[in-house]
XYZ file of C-alpha atoms in Angstrom:
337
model
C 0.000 0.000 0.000
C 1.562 3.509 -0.928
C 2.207 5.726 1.578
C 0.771 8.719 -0.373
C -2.798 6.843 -0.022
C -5.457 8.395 2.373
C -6.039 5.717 5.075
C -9.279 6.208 7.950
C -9.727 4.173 11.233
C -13.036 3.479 12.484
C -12.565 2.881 16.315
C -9.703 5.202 16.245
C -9.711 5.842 20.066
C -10.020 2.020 20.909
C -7.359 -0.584 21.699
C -6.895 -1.662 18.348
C -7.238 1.456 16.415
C -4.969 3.242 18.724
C -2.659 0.955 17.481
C -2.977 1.009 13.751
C -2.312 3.895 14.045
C 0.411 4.205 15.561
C 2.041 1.944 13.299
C 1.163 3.194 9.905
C 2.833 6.756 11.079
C 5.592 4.620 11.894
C 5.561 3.414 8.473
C 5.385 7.461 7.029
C 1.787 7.463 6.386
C 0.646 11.048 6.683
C -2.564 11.139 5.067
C -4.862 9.366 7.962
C -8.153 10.414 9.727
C -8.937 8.868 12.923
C -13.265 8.764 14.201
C -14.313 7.451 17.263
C -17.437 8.442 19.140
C -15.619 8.534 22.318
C -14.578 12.382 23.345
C -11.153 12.951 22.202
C -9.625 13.004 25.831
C -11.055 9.347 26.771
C -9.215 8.096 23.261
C -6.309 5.593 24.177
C -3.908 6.977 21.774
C -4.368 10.073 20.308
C -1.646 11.832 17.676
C -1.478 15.806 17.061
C -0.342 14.987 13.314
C -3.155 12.963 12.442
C -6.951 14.037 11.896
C -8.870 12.938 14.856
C -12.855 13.325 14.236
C -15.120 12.946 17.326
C -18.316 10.654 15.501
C -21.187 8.381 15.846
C -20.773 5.606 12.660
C -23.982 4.239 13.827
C -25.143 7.459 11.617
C -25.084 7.161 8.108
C -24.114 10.984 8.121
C -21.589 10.564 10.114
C -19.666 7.731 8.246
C -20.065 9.744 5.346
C -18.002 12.724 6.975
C -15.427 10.363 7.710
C -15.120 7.875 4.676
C -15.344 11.519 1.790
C -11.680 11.638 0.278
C -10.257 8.328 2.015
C -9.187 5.001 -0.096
C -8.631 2.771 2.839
C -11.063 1.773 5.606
C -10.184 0.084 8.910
C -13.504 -0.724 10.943
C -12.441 -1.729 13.652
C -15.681 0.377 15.659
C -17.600 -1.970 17.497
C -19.706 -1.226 21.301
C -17.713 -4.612 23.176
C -15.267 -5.439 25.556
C -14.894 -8.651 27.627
C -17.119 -11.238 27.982
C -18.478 -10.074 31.350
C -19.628 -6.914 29.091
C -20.713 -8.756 25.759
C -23.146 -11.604 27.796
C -25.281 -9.138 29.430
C -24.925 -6.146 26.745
C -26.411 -8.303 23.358
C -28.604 -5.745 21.899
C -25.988 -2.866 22.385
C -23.872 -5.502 20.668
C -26.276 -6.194 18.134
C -26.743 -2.208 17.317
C -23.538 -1.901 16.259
C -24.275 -3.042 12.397
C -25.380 0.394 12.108
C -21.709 0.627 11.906
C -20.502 -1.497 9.503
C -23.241 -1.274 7.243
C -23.500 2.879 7.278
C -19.520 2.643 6.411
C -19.570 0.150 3.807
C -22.666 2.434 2.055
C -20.468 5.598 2.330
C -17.809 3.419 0.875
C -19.730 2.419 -2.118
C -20.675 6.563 -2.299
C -17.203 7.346 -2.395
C -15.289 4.575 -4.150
C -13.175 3.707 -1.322
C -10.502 1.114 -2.660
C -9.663 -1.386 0.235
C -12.519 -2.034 3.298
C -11.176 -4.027 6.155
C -13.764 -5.292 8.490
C -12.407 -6.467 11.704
C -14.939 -9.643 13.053
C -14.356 -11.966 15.411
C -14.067 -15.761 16.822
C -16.803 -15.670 18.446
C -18.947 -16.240 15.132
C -18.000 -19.815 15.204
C -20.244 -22.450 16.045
C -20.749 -22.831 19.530
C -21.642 -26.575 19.378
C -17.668 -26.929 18.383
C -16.338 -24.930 21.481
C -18.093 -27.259 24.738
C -14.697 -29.199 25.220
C -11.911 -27.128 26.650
C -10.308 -29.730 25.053
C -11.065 -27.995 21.579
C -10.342 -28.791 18.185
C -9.130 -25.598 16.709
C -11.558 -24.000 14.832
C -11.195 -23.513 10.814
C -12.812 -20.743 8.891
C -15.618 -23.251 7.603
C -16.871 -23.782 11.059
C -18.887 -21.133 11.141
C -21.664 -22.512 9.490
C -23.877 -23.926 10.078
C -24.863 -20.766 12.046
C -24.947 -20.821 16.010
C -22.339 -17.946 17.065
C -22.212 -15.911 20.461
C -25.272 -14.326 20.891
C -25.441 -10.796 19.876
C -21.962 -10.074 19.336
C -21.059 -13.100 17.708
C -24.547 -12.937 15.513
C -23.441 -9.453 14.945
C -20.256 -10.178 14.079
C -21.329 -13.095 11.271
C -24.134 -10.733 9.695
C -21.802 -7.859 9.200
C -19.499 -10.105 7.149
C -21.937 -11.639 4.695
C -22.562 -7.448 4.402
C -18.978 -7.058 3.566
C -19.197 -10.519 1.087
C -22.255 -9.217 -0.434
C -20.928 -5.206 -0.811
C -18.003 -6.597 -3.008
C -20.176 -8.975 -5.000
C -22.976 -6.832 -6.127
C -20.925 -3.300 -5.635
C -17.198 -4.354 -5.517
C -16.106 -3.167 -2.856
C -12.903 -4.647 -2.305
C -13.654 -5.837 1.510
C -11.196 -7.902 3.913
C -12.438 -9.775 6.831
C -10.144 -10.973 9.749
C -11.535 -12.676 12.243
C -9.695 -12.098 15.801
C -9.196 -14.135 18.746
C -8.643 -12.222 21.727
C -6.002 -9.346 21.156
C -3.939 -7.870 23.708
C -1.492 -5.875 24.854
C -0.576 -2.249 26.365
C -2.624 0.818 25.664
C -6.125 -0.487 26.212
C -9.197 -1.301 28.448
C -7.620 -2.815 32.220
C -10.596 -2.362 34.281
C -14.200 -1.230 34.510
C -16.265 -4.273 32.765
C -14.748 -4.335 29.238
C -11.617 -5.833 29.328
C -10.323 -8.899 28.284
C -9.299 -11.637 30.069
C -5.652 -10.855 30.020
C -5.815 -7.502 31.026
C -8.473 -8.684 33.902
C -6.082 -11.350 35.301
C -2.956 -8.847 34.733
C -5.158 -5.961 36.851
C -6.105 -8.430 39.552
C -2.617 -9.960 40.233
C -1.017 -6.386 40.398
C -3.927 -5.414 42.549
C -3.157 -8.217 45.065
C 0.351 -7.498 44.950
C 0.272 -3.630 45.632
C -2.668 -4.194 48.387
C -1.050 -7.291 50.087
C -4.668 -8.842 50.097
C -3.204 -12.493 48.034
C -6.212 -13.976 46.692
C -7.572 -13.614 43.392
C -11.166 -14.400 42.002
C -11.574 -16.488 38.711
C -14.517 -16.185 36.541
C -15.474 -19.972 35.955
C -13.712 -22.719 36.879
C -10.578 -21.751 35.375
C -10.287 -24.830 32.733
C -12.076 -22.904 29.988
C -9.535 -22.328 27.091
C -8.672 -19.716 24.892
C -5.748 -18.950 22.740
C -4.586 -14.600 23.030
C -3.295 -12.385 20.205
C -0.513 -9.859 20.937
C -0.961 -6.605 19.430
C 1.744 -6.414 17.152
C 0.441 -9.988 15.343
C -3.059 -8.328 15.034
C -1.609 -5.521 13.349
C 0.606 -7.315 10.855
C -1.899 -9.704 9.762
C -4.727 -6.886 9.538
C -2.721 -5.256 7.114
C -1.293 -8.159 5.386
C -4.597 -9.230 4.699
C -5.907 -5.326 3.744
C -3.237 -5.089 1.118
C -3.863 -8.476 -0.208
C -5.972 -10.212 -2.973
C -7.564 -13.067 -0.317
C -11.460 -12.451 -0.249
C -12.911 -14.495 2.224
C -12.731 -14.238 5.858
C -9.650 -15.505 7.570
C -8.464 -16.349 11.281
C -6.014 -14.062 12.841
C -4.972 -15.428 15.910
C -2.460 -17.375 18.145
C -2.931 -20.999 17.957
C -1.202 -21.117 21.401
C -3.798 -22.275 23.307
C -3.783 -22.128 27.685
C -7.010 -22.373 30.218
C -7.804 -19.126 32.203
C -5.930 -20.924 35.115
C -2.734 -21.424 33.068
C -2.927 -17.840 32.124
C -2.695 -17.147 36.003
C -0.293 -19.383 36.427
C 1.908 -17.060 33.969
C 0.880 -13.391 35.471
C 1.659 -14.829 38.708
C 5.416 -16.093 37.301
C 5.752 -12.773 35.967
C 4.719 -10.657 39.341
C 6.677 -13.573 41.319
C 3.519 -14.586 43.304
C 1.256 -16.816 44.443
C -2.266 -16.561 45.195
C -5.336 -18.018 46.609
C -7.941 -18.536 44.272
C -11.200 -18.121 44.228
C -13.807 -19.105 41.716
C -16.977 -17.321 40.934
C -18.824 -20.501 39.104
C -22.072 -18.461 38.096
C -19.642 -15.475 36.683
C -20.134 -14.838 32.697
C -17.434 -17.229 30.677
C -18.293 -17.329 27.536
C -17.603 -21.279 25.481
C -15.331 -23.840 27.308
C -13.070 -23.473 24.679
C -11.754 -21.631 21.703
C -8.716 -21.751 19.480
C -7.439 -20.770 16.250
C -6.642 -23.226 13.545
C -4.521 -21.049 11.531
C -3.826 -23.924 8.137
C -5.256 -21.297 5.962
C -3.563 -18.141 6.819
C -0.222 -20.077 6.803
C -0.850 -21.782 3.059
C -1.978 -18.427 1.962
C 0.711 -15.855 3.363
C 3.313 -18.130 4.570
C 3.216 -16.350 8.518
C 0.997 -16.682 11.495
C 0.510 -14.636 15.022
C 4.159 -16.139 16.822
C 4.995 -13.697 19.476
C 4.544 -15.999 22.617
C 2.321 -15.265 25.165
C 4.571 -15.033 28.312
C 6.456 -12.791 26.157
C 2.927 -10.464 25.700
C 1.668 -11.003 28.911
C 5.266 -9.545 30.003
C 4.916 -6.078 28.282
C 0.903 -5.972 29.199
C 2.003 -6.668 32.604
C 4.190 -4.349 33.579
C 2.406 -1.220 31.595
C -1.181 -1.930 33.422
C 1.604 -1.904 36.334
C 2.935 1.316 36.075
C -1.026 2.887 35.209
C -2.304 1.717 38.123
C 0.851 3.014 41.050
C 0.256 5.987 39.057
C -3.479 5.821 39.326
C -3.046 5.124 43.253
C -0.501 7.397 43.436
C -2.599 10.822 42.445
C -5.637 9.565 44.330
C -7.359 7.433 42.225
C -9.446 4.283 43.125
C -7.728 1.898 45.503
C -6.521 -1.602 44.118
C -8.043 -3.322 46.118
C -11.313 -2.329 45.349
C -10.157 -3.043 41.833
C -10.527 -6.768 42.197
């Protein structure tokens, strides 16, 4: 992709987004626009050289403003977080196909060249994720149809909208399908985040307070495999640049249960703690992982930074936010648990 091309990221003040962008100025992109309907000061990264536009993409009008003038579109706006956010939020999950659907119409409007479209694992079949035991899952495993509900449905219907835009319109849509990114520079604490962030927060939190216990969400045997940041963003642009149409897993195939990835924050933090399980907690499937065949036979490469390695970085920036958090006031850690 030239550098002289205008690029716009949907979700610009997310995780992700935050990110991506970061990155592609590394690379010497200049001409980029960044929406997000979050206030500018909430955003998790924000950059004085690039175009940062304060928007609700659930409104047609407002993907318009953002897509005019651009050639490549990363959605990566979606209303989620954890799964303690997407079980009891479905039809705030669900509304977000406003988004995707309002920016792939003001794509078509304005000829945009290249559409990514960032879904998700949880559209796969949940009859294949029961054993944490799980076979990986393979891109054809999504149907027959029986995703997450909300997100995941969300998720699955916004794709065949991406399939269906470059069929009938040709729009030249990507789809990646994430499992679990992580990393610095995101959501730690307050009902969104992700499991590694959660279990990252809570170790810290019994470290700093001297309280040593630490509550798991399930019994700690459900699996999942987790994405560092750096892997998301190579393959999401990998697969933006390239001529592969149909969706496509990007994620680590290094599978560990929730209680092996406390096992590893605790290694890190040099720590051991009592745990506690909360059995009726939200924990989404007993198990998930990526079966990454296809992305290796197509681009030669697949997500390989470890996940001790990850964790390690993850770990010790949620670290220094939250002393400094504690340190000017701010809620104590141990009511961060």
């Amino acid at each position: 992709m030239s550098s002289t091309q205008n690029i716009l990221v949907c979700g610009a003040g997310g995780f992700i987004g935050g990110h991506l962008i970061a990155d592609l100025r590394r690379q010497g992109f200049t001409g980029i626009r960044a929406a997000d309907r979050k206030p500018l000061e909430e955003w998790y990264q924000r950059f004085d050289d690039v175009e940062n536009l304060h928007l609700n993409l659930e409104r047609l009008e407002d993907c318009e403003k953002a897509v005019e003038g651009y050639d490549v579109v990363y959605n990566l706006a979606a209303d989620m977080g954890g799964m303690g956010f997407i079980e009891l939020n479905k039809a705030l999950c669900m509304i977000t196909v406003l988004i995707n659907t309002h920016l792939l119409l003001a794509a078509k409007k304005f000829g945009v060249k290249r559409f990514f479209y960032a879904s998700s694992a949880c559209v796969y079949n949940g009859d294949k994720q029961r054993d944490p035991n799980v076979t990986a899952l393979k891109e054809e495993d999504a149907y027959p149809a029986l995703p997450e509900d909300g997100y995941g449905w969300e998720k699955l219907f916004s794709e065949r909208m991406c399939r269906h835009f470059r069929e009938d319109f040709g729009i030249e849509a990507r789809i990646g399908r994430y499992h679990n990114v992580y990393g610095p520079n995101g959501t730690y604490d307050g009902g969104r985040e992700k499991a590694p962030a959660a279990v990252c927060r809570k170790v810290i939190a019994a470290k700093l307070s001297g309280k040593h216990d630490i509550e798991i969400w399930g019994d700690g045997n459900q699996t999942r495999s987790f994405m560092y940041i750096d892997d998301c963003l190579h393959g999401t642009q990998m697969l933006t640049n390239s001529d592969f149409i149909e969706p496509i897993n990007i994620g680590s195939s290094e599978m560990v249960s929730i209680n092996q990835l406390v096992d590893i924050v605790e290694d890190i933090a040099g720590m051991k703690l009592k745990r506690n399980y909360k059995l009726d907690a939200p924990k989404g499937v007993n198990g998930r992982n990526s079966d990454n065949t296809l992305i290796q036979k197509t681009f030669g490469w697949q997500p390989g930074i470890k996940l001790r390695a990850g964790l390690e970085i993850t770990y010790r920036w949620i670290h220094d936010e939250m002393v400094r958090e504690q340190a000017a006031g701010g809620m104590s850690v141990v009511n961060r648990t």
